[in-house]
Every structure is written in C-alpha cells, then in structure tokens.
C-alpha cells in the first residue's frame, strides 16, 4: 500500500495508530513527535530511506502517516486532512484530555479503512484534483476581489449601482405599462371613430338612394 502506517496524537501522546507491522515506523513516528518544533499548525515531511513521514498538526492534534516515496505528497496529505476531520468530529473536546491510546480500539479501524482507500482507490486522487481545482477557483475569486479593492472601488458603491439598476428597471416597467394602456385606449377611440364614420357613410348613401334624409322611398 502507498500509505503503510498512521497515527493520531496530542503532542507526544499517541491516541490511535494502525499499521507498521514488521517495521520500525512506530518508533520513528514517536521520535518525530518529540522533535516537531513549537506549537503552531504545520505541514511537514521527513525522509527515511524509501519512505516519507508526512505530518499535519492542526489545533494541537497531530496526524502522521508513513508512505512510500512514490506516493508523492498530495495523496498522503489528503489522507491526513481526512483523518483529522474524522477524528475531531468523532471525539470533539475529548481529544485534548484523553489518555494514551484511549481511542485506539475504535479509531484504528478508521485508520485502516482510509489507508486502504487512499492507497488503492483511484477515486481518491480524482477527488483531490477536484478539491484542488475548486481551491484554485476560490483563490482566483479572492484575487479578483483584491484587485477591485486595490483600484479604489468601494463595495458600497457597487451595491448602490446594483440598487440603482433595479430602481431603473422598476420605473421602466411602470412607464411601459402606462404606454401600453395609452396605446390601447387610443386604438379603442380610433376604432369607435371608424365605426361611426362608416355608419355616417352608409346613411348618406341610403339618403341619396332613397331620395331624402328621411329615406321616404325606402320605407313605402
């Protein structure tokens, strides 16, 4: 497997581990825990023969794995990110007070399962690439926002412009509705006038044919 050993620790106190059978991975891992400088969050890797020990420490919880050097860094650190999230979600604040190996019986099975997934399932690397692409998109968006701010454009002005555009749209709709109503009434009046004119023309023709305005010859 690409990832052959993993542990979760608080400082130098190992809370859960799995793998490393027939190797000195556990001993080397404990030496690394002792030597990690400071208390700040960190992402570091240590080389040992053909193996690399990758370490992620976040909020006082350290997750470590030993991987073959051919695995690179992307998959091991994705594994560490996954394990850290699962561990903190499962145990919460108990992580910071638990005794050594307090979570080993239960969480070692999670380590085993995720080690196998990240070592053998091709979807693991595909998901990591997708996450990387999403992170790049997010960074581009943040960079674009920074550029807007650097030009001196205030976000309040952008909001005001949007509000003005919305107001103009509402006014345009109202004006369009009034215009349609005006045109409709004008068409009604024109139609009525045409009908009246047609009736007058018919009457004039009948008066001429019937020899008088009272139409005398037409009603004998």
mmCIF file of C-alpha atoms in Angstrom:
data_model
loop_
_atom_site.group_PDB
_atom_site.id
_atom_site.type_symbol
_atom_site.label_atom_id
_atom_site.label_comp_id
_atom_site.label_asym_id
_atom_site.label_seq_id
_atom_site.Cartn_x
_atom_site.Cartn_y
_atom_site.Cartn_z
ATOM 1 C CA UNK A 1 0.000 0.000 0.000
ATOM 2 C CA UNK A 2 1.130 3.566 -0.655
ATOM 3 C CA UNK A 3 0.258 4.540 2.949
ATOM 4 C CA UNK A 4 1.582 1.922 5.343
ATOM 5 C CA UNK A 5 1.295 3.443 8.816
ATOM 6 C CA UNK A 6 -0.699 6.199 10.506
ATOM 7 C CA UNK A 7 -1.303 7.647 13.948
ATOM 8 C CA UNK A 8 -3.177 10.441 15.705
ATOM 9 C CA UNK A 9 -1.548 12.165 18.661
ATOM 10 C CA UNK A 10 -1.806 15.099 21.046
ATOM 11 C CA UNK A 11 1.711 16.358 21.473
ATOM 12 C CA UNK A 12 3.738 13.188 22.032
ATOM 13 C CA UNK A 13 0.719 11.259 23.399
ATOM 14 C CA UNK A 14 -0.460 8.730 20.812
ATOM 15 C CA UNK A 15 -4.246 8.421 20.862
ATOM 16 C CA UNK A 16 -4.682 5.915 18.000
ATOM 17 C CA UNK A 17 -2.472 4.170 15.427
ATOM 18 C CA UNK A 18 -2.528 1.457 12.822
ATOM 19 C CA UNK A 19 -0.005 -0.387 10.622
ATOM 20 C CA UNK A 20 3.736 -0.578 10.660
ATOM 21 C CA UNK A 21 3.859 -4.315 11.408
ATOM 22 C CA UNK A 22 7.352 -5.671 10.872
ATOM 23 C CA UNK A 23 8.857 -2.167 10.620
ATOM 24 C CA UNK A 24 10.184 0.462 12.999
ATOM 25 C CA UNK A 25 7.621 3.006 11.738
ATOM 26 C CA UNK A 26 6.124 3.449 15.204
ATOM 27 C CA UNK A 27 9.493 4.225 16.797
ATOM 28 C CA UNK A 28 10.430 6.730 14.098
ATOM 29 C CA UNK A 29 6.978 8.342 14.359
ATOM 30 C CA UNK A 30 7.438 8.899 18.097
ATOM 31 C CA UNK A 31 10.852 10.461 17.522
ATOM 32 C CA UNK A 32 9.251 12.833 15.019
ATOM 33 C CA UNK A 33 6.517 13.764 17.508
ATOM 34 C CA UNK A 34 9.196 14.675 20.018
ATOM 35 C CA UNK A 35 11.096 16.812 17.512
ATOM 36 C CA UNK A 36 8.276 18.780 15.867
ATOM 37 C CA UNK A 37 9.119 22.387 16.807
ATOM 38 C CA UNK A 38 6.757 24.785 18.567
ATOM 39 C CA UNK A 39 3.002 24.515 18.907
ATOM 40 C CA UNK A 40 1.886 26.193 15.675
ATOM 41 C CA UNK A 41 -0.040 24.404 12.943
ATOM 42 C CA UNK A 42 2.305 22.753 10.446
ATOM 43 C CA UNK A 43 2.537 20.557 7.357
ATOM 44 C CA UNK A 44 5.951 18.875 7.111
ATOM 45 C CA UNK A 45 7.529 15.748 5.631
ATOM 46 C CA UNK A 46 10.555 13.731 6.774
ATOM 47 C CA UNK A 47 12.507 11.276 4.626
ATOM 48 C CA UNK A 48 13.598 7.847 5.916
ATOM 49 C CA UNK A 49 15.149 5.514 3.316
ATOM 50 C CA UNK A 50 12.426 4.914 0.680
ATOM 51 C CA UNK A 51 9.665 6.104 2.964
ATOM 52 C CA UNK A 52 8.361 9.559 3.761
ATOM 53 C CA UNK A 53 6.733 10.524 7.065
ATOM 54 C CA UNK A 54 4.107 13.208 6.444
ATOM 55 C CA UNK A 55 2.856 15.247 9.399
ATOM 56 C CA UNK A 56 -0.121 17.575 9.770
ATOM 57 C CA UNK A 57 -0.734 19.395 13.049
ATOM 58 C CA UNK A 58 -3.883 21.489 13.487
ATOM 59 C CA UNK A 59 -5.286 22.911 16.736
ATOM 60 C CA UNK A 60 -2.975 20.768 18.860
ATOM 61 C CA UNK A 61 -3.866 17.458 17.188
ATOM 62 C CA UNK A 62 -1.149 15.793 15.107
ATOM 63 C CA UNK A 63 -1.891 13.297 12.359
ATOM 64 C CA UNK A 64 1.081 11.381 10.897
ATOM 65 C CA UNK A 65 1.450 8.773 8.194
ATOM 66 C CA UNK A 66 4.298 6.828 6.589
ATOM 67 C CA UNK A 67 4.005 6.459 2.816
ATOM 68 C CA UNK A 68 6.125 5.113 0.004
ATOM 69 C CA UNK A 69 8.110 7.886 -1.673
ATOM 70 C CA UNK A 70 6.354 7.091 -4.975
ATOM 71 C CA UNK A 71 3.043 8.296 -3.466
ATOM 72 C CA UNK A 72 4.177 11.898 -3.623
ATOM 73 C CA UNK A 73 2.683 14.412 -1.175
ATOM 74 C CA UNK A 74 -0.819 15.126 -2.492
ATOM 75 C CA UNK A 75 -2.461 11.830 -1.553
ATOM 76 C CA UNK A 76 -0.787 11.472 1.889
ATOM 77 C CA UNK A 77 -1.767 14.992 2.913
ATOM 78 C CA UNK A 78 -5.304 14.472 1.614
ATOM 79 C CA UNK A 79 -5.397 11.360 3.814
ATOM 80 C CA UNK A 80 -4.142 13.346 6.824
ATOM 81 C CA UNK A 81 -6.742 16.078 6.229
ATOM 82 C CA UNK A 82 -9.474 13.455 6.061
ATOM 83 C CA UNK A 83 -8.307 11.665 9.217
ATOM 84 C CA UNK A 84 -8.014 14.893 11.201
ATOM 85 C CA UNK A 85 -11.558 15.906 10.268
ATOM 86 C CA UNK A 86 -12.995 12.495 11.158
ATOM 87 C CA UNK A 87 -11.121 12.319 14.465
ATOM 88 C CA UNK A 88 -12.120 15.782 15.682
ATOM 89 C CA UNK A 89 -15.725 15.286 14.565
ATOM 90 C CA UNK A 90 -15.924 11.950 16.379
ATOM 91 C CA UNK A 91 -14.284 12.880 19.692
ATOM 92 C CA UNK A 92 -14.608 16.659 19.954
ATOM 93 C CA UNK A 93 -13.038 18.239 23.043
ATOM 94 C CA UNK A 94 -12.158 14.820 24.448
ATOM 95 C CA UNK A 95 -9.160 14.859 22.074
ATOM 96 C CA UNK A 96 -7.410 17.383 24.340
ATOM 97 C CA UNK A 97 -7.708 15.422 27.602
ATOM 98 C CA UNK A 98 -7.751 11.742 26.580
ATOM 99 C CA UNK A 99 -5.141 9.290 27.849
ATOM 100 C CA UNK A 100 -2.692 7.478 25.569
ATOM 101 C CA UNK A 101 -4.417 5.028 23.186
ATOM 102 C CA UNK A 102 -7.846 5.985 24.565
ATOM 103 C CA UNK A 103 -9.335 5.980 21.041
ATOM 104 C CA UNK A 104 -7.181 3.238 19.553
ATOM 105 C CA UNK A 105 -9.633 0.329 19.698
ATOM 106 C CA UNK A 106 -12.293 2.220 17.745
ATOM 107 C CA UNK A 107 -10.339 4.645 15.573
ATOM 108 C CA UNK A 108 -7.634 2.223 14.422
ATOM 109 C CA UNK A 109 -10.327 0.649 12.236
ATOM 110 C CA UNK A 110 -10.963 4.046 10.637
ATOM 111 C CA UNK A 111 -7.252 4.461 10.007
ATOM 112 C CA UNK A 112 -7.108 1.027 8.383
ATOM 113 C CA UNK A 113 -10.127 1.723 6.188
ATOM 114 C CA UNK A 114 -8.939 5.144 4.991
ATOM 115 C CA UNK A 115 -5.355 3.951 4.440
ATOM 116 C CA UNK A 116 -6.711 1.285 2.088
ATOM 117 C CA UNK A 117 -8.955 3.809 0.314
ATOM 118 C CA UNK A 118 -6.242 6.405 -0.291
ATOM 119 C CA UNK A 119 -3.724 3.737 -1.287
ATOM 120 C CA UNK A 120 -5.847 1.734 -3.727
ATOM 121 C CA UNK A 121 -8.992 3.588 -4.834
ATOM 122 C CA UNK A 122 -8.401 5.760 -7.954
ATOM 123 C CA UNK A 123 -11.329 7.964 -6.928
ATOM 124 C CA UNK A 124 -9.251 9.268 -4.012
ATOM 125 C CA UNK A 125 -6.817 11.066 -6.317
ATOM 126 C CA UNK A 126 -9.665 12.233 -8.591
ATOM 127 C CA UNK A 127 -11.429 13.820 -5.627
ATOM 128 C CA UNK A 128 -8.197 15.507 -4.581
ATOM 129 C CA UNK A 129 -7.779 17.012 -8.042
ATOM 130 C CA UNK A 130 -11.365 18.324 -7.908
ATOM 131 C CA UNK A 131 -10.719 19.832 -4.489
ATOM 132 C CA UNK A 132 -7.529 21.410 -5.830
ATOM 133 C CA UNK A 133 -9.354 22.892 -8.798
ATOM 134 C CA UNK A 134 -12.081 24.290 -6.508
ATOM 135 C CA UNK A 135 -9.393 25.808 -4.313
ATOM 136 C CA UNK A 136 -7.800 27.435 -7.360
ATOM 137 C CA UNK A 137 -11.158 28.895 -8.415
ATOM 138 C CA UNK A 138 -11.654 30.265 -4.913
ATOM 139 C CA UNK A 139 -8.194 31.804 -4.941
ATOM 140 C CA UNK A 140 -8.868 33.438 -8.323
ATOM 141 C CA UNK A 141 -12.117 34.919 -6.978
ATOM 142 C CA UNK A 142 -10.338 36.262 -3.898
ATOM 143 C CA UNK A 143 -7.588 37.691 -6.099
ATOM 144 C CA UNK A 144 -10.181 39.416 -8.302
ATOM 145 C CA UNK A 145 -11.835 40.965 -5.249
ATOM 146 C CA UNK A 146 -8.427 42.185 -4.046
ATOM 147 C CA UNK A 147 -7.815 43.805 -7.428
ATOM 148 C CA UNK A 148 -11.156 45.604 -7.257
ATOM 149 C CA UNK A 149 -10.288 46.934 -3.815
ATOM 150 C CA UNK A 150 -6.812 47.965 -4.985
ATOM 151 C CA UNK A 151 -8.410 50.110 -7.723
ATOM 152 C CA UNK A 152 -10.236 52.015 -5.005
ATOM 153 C CA UNK A 153 -13.708 50.812 -5.944
ATOM 154 C CA UNK A 154 -15.734 50.527 -2.767
ATOM 155 C CA UNK A 155 -18.098 47.620 -2.373
ATOM 156 C CA UNK A 156 -20.731 50.063 -1.126
ATOM 157 C CA UNK A 157 -20.646 51.822 -4.499
ATOM 158 C CA UNK A 158 -21.085 48.521 -6.302
ATOM 159 C CA UNK A 159 -24.123 47.782 -4.141
ATOM 160 C CA UNK A 160 -25.505 51.268 -4.813
ATOM 161 C CA UNK A 161 -25.092 50.786 -8.546
ATOM 162 C CA UNK A 162 -26.953 47.498 -8.363
ATOM 163 C CA UNK A 163 -29.771 49.133 -6.390
ATOM 164 C CA UNK A 164 -29.966 51.968 -8.928
ATOM 165 C CA UNK A 165 -30.192 49.494 -11.786
ATOM 166 C CA UNK A 166 -33.032 47.701 -10.011
ATOM 167 C CA UNK A 167 -34.836 51.017 -9.446
ATOM 168 C CA UNK A 168 -34.438 51.989 -13.091
ATOM 169 C CA UNK A 169 -35.816 48.607 -14.137
ATOM 170 C CA UNK A 170 -38.935 49.092 -11.985
ATOM 171 C CA UNK A 171 -39.504 52.613 -13.358
ATOM 172 C CA UNK A 172 -39.073 51.346 -16.915
ATOM 173 C CA UNK A 173 -41.687 48.637 -16.315
ATOM 174 C CA UNK A 174 -44.171 51.183 -14.944
ATOM 175 C CA UNK A 175 -43.605 53.524 -17.871
ATOM 176 C CA UNK A 176 -44.013 50.644 -20.325
ATOM 177 C CA UNK A 177 -47.297 49.640 -18.679
ATOM 178 C CA UNK A 178 -48.640 53.207 -18.888
ATOM 179 C CA UNK A 179 -47.583 53.472 -22.526
ATOM 180 C CA UNK A 180 -49.369 50.203 -23.387
ATOM 181 C CA UNK A 181 -52.539 51.444 -21.678
ATOM 182 C CA UNK A 182 -52.383 54.752 -23.558
ATOM 183 C CA UNK A 183 -51.920 52.991 -26.901
ATOM 184 C CA UNK A 184 -54.821 50.636 -26.093
ATOM 185 C CA UNK A 185 -57.233 53.495 -25.331
ATOM 186 C CA UNK A 186 -56.091 55.336 -28.443
ATOM 187 C CA UNK A 187 -56.838 52.245 -30.537
ATOM 188 C CA UNK A 188 -60.290 51.927 -28.922
ATOM 189 C CA UNK A 189 -61.119 55.561 -29.714
ATOM 190 C CA UNK A 190 -59.853 55.194 -33.276
ATOM 191 C CA UNK A 191 -61.929 52.043 -33.784
ATOM 192 C CA UNK A 192 -65.048 53.769 -32.443
ATOM 193 C CA UNK A 193 -64.444 56.758 -34.733
ATOM 194 C CA UNK A 194 -64.061 54.490 -37.772
ATOM 195 C CA UNK A 195 -67.297 52.669 -36.938
ATOM 196 C CA UNK A 196 -69.123 55.982 -36.555
ATOM 197 C CA UNK A 197 -67.703 57.246 -39.860
ATOM 198 C CA UNK A 198 -68.777 54.036 -41.574
ATOM 199 C CA UNK A 199 -72.329 54.439 -40.235
ATOM 200 C CA UNK A 200 -72.445 58.031 -41.476
ATOM 201 C CA UNK A 201 -71.276 56.981 -44.935
ATOM 202 C CA UNK A 202 -73.913 54.226 -45.045
ATOM 203 C CA UNK A 203 -76.604 56.743 -44.028
ATOM 204 C CA UNK A 204 -75.517 59.252 -46.685
ATOM 205 C CA UNK A 205 -75.614 56.547 -49.359
ATOM 206 C CA UNK A 206 -79.088 55.440 -48.238
ATOM 207 C CA UNK A 207 -80.324 59.053 -48.176
ATOM 208 C CA UNK A 208 -79.127 59.522 -51.756
ATOM 209 C CA UNK A 209 -80.716 56.287 -52.923
ATOM 210 C CA UNK A 210 -83.988 56.859 -51.053
ATOM 211 C CA UNK A 211 -84.377 60.495 -52.204
ATOM 212 C CA UNK A 212 -84.215 62.244 -48.859
ATOM 213 C CA UNK A 213 -82.813 62.359 -45.408
ATOM 214 C CA UNK A 214 -85.913 60.619 -44.051
ATOM 215 C CA UNK A 215 -85.476 57.857 -46.600
ATOM 216 C CA UNK A 216 -89.075 58.241 -47.936
ATOM 217 C CA UNK A 217 -88.899 55.892 -50.891
ATOM 218 C CA UNK A 218 -87.204 53.143 -48.925
ATOM 219 C CA UNK A 219 -89.989 52.771 -46.375
ATOM 220 C CA UNK A 220 -93.143 52.923 -48.585
#
